[in-house]
Short mmCIF file of C-alpha atoms and ligand atoms in Angstrom, two decimals:
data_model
loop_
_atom_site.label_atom_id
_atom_site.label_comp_id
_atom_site.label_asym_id
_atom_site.label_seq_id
_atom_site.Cartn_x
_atom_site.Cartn_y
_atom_site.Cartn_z
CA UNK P 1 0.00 0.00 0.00
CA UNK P 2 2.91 2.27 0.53
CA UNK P 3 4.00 2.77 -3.04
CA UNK P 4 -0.28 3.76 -3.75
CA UNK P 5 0.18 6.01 -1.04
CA UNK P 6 3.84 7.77 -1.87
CA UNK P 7 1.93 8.26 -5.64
CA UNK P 8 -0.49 10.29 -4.59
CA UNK P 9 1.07 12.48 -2.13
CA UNK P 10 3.43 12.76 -5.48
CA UNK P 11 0.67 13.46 -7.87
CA UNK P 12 1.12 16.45 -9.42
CA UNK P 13 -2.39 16.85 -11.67
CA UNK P 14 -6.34 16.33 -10.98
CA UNK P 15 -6.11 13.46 -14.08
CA UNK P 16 -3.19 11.30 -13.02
CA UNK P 17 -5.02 11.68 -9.22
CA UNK P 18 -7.59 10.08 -10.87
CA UNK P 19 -6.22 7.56 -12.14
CA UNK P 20 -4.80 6.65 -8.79
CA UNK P 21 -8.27 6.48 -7.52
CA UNK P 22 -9.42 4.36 -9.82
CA UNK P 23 -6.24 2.12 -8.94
CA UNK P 24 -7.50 2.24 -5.19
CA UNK P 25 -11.18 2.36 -4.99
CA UNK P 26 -11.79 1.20 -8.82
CA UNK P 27 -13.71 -2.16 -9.48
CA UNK P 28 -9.98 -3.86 -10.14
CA UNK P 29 -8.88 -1.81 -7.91
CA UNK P 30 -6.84 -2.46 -4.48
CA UNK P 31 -9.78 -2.61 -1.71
CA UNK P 32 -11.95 -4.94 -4.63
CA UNK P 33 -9.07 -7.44 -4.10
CA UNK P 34 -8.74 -7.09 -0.54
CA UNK P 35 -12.73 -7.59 -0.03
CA UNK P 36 -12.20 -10.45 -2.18
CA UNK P 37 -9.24 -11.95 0.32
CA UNK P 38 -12.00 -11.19 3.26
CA UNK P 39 -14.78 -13.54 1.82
CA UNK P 40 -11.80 -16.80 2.08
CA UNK P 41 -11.38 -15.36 6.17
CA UNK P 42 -13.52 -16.49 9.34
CA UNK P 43 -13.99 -15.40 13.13
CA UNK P 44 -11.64 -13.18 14.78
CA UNK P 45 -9.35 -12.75 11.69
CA UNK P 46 -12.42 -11.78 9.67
CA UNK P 47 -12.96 -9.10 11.56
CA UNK P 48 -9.58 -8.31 12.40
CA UNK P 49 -8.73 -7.99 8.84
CA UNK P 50 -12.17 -6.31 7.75
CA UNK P 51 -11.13 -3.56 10.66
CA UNK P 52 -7.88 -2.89 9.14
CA UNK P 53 -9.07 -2.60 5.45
CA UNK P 54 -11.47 -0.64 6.76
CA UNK P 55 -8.74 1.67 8.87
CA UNK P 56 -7.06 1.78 5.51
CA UNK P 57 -10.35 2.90 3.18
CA UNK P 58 -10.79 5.81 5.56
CA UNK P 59 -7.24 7.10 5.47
CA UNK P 60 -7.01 6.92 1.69
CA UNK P 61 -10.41 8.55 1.55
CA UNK P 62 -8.62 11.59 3.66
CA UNK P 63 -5.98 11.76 1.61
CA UNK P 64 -7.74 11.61 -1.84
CA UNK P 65 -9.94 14.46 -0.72
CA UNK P 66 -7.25 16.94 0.64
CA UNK P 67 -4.84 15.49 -2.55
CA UNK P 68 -7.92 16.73 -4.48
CA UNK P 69 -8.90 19.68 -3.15
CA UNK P 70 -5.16 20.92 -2.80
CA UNK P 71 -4.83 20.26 -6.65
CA UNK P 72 -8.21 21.78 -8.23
CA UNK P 73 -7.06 25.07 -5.64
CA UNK P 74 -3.77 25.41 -7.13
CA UNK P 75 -5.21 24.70 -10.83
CA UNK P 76 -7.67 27.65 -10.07
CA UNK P 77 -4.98 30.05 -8.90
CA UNK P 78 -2.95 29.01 -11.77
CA UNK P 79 -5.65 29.99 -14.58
CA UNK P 80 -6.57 33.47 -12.43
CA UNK P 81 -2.40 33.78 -12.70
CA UNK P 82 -2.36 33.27 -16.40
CA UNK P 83 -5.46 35.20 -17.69
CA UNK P 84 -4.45 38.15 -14.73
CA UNK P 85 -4.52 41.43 -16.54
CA UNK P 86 -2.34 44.07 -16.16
CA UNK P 87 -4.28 47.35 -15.21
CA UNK P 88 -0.94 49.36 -14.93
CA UNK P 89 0.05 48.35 -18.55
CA UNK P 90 -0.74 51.18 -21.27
CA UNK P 91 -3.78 50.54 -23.26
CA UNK P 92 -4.59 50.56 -27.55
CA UNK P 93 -6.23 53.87 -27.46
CA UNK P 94 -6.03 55.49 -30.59
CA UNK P 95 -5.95 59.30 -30.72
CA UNK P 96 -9.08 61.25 -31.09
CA UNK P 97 -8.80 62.99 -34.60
CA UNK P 98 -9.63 66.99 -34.72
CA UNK P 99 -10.63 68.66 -38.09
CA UNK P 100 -7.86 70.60 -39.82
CA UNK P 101 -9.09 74.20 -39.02
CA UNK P 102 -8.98 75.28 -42.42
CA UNK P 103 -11.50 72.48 -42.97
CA UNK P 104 -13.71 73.57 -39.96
CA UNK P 105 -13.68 77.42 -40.65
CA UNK P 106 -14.71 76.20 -44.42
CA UNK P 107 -17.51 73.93 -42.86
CA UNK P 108 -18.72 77.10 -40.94
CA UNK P 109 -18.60 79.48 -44.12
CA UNK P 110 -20.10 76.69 -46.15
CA UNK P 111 -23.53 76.29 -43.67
CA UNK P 112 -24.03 79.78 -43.46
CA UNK P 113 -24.94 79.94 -46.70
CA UNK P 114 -26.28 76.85 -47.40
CA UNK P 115 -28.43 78.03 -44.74
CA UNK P 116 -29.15 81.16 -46.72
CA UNK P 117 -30.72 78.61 -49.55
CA UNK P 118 -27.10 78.75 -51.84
CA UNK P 119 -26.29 76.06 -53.55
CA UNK P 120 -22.66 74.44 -53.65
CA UNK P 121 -20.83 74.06 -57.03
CA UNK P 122 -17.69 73.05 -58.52
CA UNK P 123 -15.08 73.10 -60.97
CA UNK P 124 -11.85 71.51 -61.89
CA UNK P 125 -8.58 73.03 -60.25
CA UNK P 126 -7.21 72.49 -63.40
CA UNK P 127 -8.12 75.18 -65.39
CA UNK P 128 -7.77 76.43 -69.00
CA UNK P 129 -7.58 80.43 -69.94
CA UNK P 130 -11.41 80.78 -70.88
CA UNK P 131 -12.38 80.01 -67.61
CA UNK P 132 -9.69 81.53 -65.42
CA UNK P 133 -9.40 84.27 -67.36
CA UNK P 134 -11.07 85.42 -70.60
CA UNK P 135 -14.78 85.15 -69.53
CA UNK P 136 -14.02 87.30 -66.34
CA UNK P 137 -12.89 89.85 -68.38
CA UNK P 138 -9.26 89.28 -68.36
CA UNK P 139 -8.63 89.48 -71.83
CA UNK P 140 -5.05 88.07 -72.11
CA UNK P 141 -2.00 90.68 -71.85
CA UNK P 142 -4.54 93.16 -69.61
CA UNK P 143 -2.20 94.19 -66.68
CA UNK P 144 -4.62 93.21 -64.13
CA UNK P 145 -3.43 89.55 -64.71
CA UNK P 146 -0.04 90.47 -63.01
CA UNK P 147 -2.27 90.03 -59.57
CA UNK P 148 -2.78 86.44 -60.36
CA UNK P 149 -0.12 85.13 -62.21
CA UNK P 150 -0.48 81.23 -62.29
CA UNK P 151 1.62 78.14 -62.91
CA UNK P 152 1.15 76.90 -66.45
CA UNK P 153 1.08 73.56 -67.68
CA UNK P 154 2.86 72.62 -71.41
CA UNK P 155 -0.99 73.04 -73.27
CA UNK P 156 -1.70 76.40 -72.16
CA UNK P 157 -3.43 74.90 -69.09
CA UNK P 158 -3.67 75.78 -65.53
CA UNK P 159 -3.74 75.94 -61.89
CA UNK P 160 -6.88 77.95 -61.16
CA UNK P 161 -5.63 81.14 -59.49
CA UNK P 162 -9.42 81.43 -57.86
CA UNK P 163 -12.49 80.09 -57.92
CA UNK P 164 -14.02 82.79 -60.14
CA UNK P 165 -14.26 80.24 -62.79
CA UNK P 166 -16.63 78.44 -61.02
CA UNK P 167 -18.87 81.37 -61.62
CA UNK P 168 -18.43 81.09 -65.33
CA UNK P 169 -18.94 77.40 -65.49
CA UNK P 170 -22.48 77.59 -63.49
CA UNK P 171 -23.48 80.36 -65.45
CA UNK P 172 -22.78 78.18 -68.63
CA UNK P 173 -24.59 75.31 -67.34
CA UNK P 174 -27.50 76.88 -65.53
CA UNK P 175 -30.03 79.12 -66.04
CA UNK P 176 -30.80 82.66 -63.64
CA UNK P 177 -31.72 83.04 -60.99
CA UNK P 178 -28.57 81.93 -59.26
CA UNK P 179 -27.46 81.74 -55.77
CA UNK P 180 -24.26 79.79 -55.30
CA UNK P 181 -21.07 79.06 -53.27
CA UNK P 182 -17.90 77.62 -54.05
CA UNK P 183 -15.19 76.02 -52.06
CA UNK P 184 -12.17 74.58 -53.23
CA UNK P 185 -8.12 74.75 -53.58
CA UNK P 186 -6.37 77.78 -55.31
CA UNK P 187 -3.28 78.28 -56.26
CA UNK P 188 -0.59 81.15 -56.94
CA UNK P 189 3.36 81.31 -56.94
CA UNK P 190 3.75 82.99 -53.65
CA UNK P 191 4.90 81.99 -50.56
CA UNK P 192 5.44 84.11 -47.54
CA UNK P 193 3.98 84.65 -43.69
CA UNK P 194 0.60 85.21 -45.18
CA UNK P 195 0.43 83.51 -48.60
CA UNK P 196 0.92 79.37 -49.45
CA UNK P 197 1.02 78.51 -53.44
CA UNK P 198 -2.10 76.38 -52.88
CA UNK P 199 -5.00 77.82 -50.13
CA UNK P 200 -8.88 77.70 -50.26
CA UNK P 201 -11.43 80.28 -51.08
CA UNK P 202 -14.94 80.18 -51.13
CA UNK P 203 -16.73 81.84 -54.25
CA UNK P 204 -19.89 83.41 -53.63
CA UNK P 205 -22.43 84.57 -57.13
CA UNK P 206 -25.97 85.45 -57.02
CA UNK P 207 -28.28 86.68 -60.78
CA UNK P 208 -31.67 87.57 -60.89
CA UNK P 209 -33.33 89.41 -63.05
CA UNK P 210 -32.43 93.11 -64.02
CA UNK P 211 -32.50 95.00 -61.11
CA UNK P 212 -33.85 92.50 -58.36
CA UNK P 213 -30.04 91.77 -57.38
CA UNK P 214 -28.16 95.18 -56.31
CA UNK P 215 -25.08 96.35 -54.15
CA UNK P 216 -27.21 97.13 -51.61
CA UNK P 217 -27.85 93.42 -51.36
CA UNK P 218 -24.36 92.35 -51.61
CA UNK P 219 -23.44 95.13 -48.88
CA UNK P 220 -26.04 93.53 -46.43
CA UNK P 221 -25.74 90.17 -46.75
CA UNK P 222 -21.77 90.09 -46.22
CA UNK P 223 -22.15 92.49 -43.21
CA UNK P 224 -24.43 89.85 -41.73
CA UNK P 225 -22.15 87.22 -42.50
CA UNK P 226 -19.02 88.65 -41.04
CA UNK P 227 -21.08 89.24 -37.94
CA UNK P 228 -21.88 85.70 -37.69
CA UNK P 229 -18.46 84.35 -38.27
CA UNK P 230 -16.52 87.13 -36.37
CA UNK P 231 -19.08 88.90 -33.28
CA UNK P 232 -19.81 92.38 -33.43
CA UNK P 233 -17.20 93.86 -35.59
CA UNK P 234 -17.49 96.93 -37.41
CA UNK P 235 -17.90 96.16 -41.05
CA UNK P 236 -16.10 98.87 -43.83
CA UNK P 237 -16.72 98.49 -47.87
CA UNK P 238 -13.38 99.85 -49.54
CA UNK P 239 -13.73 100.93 -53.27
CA UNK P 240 -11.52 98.74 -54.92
CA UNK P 241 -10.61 96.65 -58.25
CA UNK P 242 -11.59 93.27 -59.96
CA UNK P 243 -12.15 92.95 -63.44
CA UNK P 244 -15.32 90.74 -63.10
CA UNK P 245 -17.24 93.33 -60.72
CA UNK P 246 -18.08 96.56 -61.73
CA UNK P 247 -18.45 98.33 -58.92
CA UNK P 248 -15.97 96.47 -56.71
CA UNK P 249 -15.34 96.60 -52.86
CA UNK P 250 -12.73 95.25 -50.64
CA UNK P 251 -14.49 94.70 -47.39
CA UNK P 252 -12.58 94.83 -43.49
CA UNK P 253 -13.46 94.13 -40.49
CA UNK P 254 -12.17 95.91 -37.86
CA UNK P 255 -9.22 94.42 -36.11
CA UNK P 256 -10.37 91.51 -33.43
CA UNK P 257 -7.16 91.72 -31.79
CA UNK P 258 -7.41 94.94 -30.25
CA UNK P 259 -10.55 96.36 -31.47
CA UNK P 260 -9.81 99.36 -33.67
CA UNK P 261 -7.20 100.55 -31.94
CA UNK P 262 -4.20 99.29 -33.68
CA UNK P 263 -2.30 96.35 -33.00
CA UNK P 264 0.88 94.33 -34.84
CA UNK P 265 -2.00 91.78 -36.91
CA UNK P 266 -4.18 95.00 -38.54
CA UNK P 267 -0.76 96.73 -38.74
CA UNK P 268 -1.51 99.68 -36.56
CA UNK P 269 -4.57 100.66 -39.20
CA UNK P 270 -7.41 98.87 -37.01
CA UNK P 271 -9.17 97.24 -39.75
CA UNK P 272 -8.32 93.82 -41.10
CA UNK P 273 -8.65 93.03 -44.60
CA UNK P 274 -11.11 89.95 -45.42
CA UNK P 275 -12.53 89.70 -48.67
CA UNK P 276 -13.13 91.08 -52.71
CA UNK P 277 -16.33 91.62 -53.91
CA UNK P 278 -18.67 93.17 -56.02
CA UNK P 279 -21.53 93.68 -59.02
CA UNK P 280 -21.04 91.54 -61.95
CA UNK P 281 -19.26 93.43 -64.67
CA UNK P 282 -21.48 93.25 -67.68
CA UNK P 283 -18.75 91.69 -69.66
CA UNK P 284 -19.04 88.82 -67.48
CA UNK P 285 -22.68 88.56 -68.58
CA UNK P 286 -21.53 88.70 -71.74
CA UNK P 287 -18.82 85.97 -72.17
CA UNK P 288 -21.74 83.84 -70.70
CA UNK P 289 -24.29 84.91 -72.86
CA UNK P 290 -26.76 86.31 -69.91
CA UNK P 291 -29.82 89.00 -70.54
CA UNK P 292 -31.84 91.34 -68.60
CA UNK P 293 -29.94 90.19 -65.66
CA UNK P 294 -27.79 91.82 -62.46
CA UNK P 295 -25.69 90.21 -59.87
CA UNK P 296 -23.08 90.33 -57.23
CA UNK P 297 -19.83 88.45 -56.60
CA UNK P 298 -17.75 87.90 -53.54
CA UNK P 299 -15.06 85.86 -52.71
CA UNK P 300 -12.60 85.10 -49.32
CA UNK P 301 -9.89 83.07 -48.47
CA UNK P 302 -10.72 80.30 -46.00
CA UNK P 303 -7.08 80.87 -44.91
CA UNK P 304 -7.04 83.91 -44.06
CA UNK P 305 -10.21 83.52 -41.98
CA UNK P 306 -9.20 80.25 -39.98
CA UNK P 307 -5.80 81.98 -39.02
CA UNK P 308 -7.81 84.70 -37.52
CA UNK P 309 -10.63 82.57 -35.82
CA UNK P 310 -7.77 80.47 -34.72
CA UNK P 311 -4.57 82.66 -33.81
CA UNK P 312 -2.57 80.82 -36.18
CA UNK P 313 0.32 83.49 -36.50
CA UNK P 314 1.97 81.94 -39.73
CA UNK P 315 -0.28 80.35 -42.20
CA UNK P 316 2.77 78.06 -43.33
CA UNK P 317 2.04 75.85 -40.54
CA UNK P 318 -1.45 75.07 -41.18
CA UNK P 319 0.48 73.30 -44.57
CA UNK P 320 2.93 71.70 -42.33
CA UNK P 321 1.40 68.35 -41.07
CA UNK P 322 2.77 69.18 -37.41
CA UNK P 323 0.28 67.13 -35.22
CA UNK P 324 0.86 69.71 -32.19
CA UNK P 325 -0.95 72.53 -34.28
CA UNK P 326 -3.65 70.00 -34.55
CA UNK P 327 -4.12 68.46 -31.20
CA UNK P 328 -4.75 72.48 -30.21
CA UNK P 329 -8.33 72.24 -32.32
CA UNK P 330 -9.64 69.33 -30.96
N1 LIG Z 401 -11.51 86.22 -57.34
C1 LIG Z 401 -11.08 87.30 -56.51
C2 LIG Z 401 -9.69 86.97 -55.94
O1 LIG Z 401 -9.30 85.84 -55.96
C3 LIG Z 401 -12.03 87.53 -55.38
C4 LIG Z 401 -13.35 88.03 -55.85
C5 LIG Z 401 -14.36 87.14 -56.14
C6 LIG Z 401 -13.58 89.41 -55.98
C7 LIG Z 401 -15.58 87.62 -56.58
C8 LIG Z 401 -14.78 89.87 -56.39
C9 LIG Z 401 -15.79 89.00 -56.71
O2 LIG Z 401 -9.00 87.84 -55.46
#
């Protein structure tokens, strides 16, 4: 019985412990053979021997159970060690994304008037001289195209320098009335503090019938606008130049930075320069083939409007990919 014994104080799993019980207790087992010897006993050794099997049983019972029970406990510690999880450890989180303010001061411009019942158009970036050019009464060698000299591709092609020929394409392809916006890339041969060769503008045209469209219009609706996207700034229309409005207005706002009184952003003049607009020049109309109609024009540069919404101080870096300027417009 000893080697039985010295096995399962030895056992080192819940199967093999098993099997060892089966070797005791099993129907071949050791006490089935020693119940067997009892049955060819009699008298006093009958019961002597039946006592001692008996003594036996009891104390391989006891040491089954605690063999048992010692085994299934360290089997349960050992599967809590193994699927233990490590709160201290650093976890999969991926970043929270934030959009790229150009693209969020765009979204804003963009639902403002798509909330004013404009309609969003397009048009290819690249561009041919029609378009760009020629149909906003640009005729080529007029000195106004100085301001927006372009790169040029080998088959007279190009990168639209604005999205003033957006104008001219929905004007082809639509009939008046029309009340549209246009965002998208542009692109000029500067770079500087306050100009990238590609930025974003939103395009702004609206024709009605002779008369039903005026400056007046124009004037109110972009004072309203500028409200929205800047508070209560004082709004200024500046007689200016474009070739495609006729009359044409540069519009400020004053400064935001120190409120008209002169900082280093409105260089010392107070006001802050924001966008070009105007009445469409008849020769617009024209080029287009349009009738007994009026309109006005504007257009901005999303740029120019997220670096002061933001406080981005050099407009290079909303072009440089730097996640820190990011993670700041989250
Ligand atoms: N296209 C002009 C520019 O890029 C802006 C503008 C648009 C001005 C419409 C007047 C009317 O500078």
């Amino acid at each position: 019985m000893e080697p039985l014994e010295k096995e399962i104080q030895e056992c080192e799993n819940i199967k093999e412990l098993e099997r060892l019980r089966i070797e005791v207790f099993g129907k071949k087992g050791y006490f089935a053979s020693e119940f067997t010897k009892l049955k060819t006993l009699e008298g006093d050794e009958k019961i002597a021997f039946a006592a001692k099997v008996n003594e036996t049983k009891e104390k391989f019972t006891a040491l089954l159970k605690t063999k048992k029970e010692f085994l299934e406990n360290r089997e349960a510690t050992d599967a809590l060690k193994k699927d233990a999880v490590d709160i201290s450890l650093y976890g999969n989180i991926s970043g929270v994304g934030a959009l790229h303010p150009v693209m969020s001061t765009m979204d804003r411009v963009i639902e403002y008037f798509v909330s004013l019942n404009f309609s969003i158009e397009d048009g290819p970036l690249v561009e041919d001289d029609f378009h760009n050019f020629e149909a906003l009464n640009l005729p080529k060698f007029h000195p106004a195209r100085d301001m927006q000299d372009t790169f040029y591709f080998k088959d007279g092609s190009l990168l639209r320098t604005h999205t003033s020929p957006v104008q001219i394409r929905t004007m082809l392809s639509q009939k008046p009335p029309i009340r549209m916006i246009c965002p998208g890339s542009v692109f000029r041969p500067d770079l500087d503090l306050t100009h990238t060769p590609m930025f974003h503008q939103i395009e702004g045209l609206v024709v009605d019938k002779k008369g039903a469209v005026s400056f007046a219009n124009l004037k109110s609706i972009l004072e309203e606008f500028l409200k929205h996207m800047f508070g209560d700034v004082a709004v200024r229309f500046r007689p200016s130049f474009f070739p495609f409005t006729e009359p044409s207005a540069e519009v400020d706002i004053s400064c935001i930075f120190c409120h008209g009184k002169g900082c280093r952003v409105c260089k010392n003049t107070g006001w802050l320069e924001i966008l070009g607009c105007g009445t469409v020049d008849p020769n617009v109309f024209k080029a287009v083939g349009y009738k007994n109609v009026s309109g006005y024009a504007f257009g901005l540069g999303i740029e120019r409007f997220a670096m002061l919404l933001c406080g981005v101080p050099d407009l290079r870096s909303l072009f440089e990919g730097d996640l820190r300027l990011l993670e700041q417009f989250k």
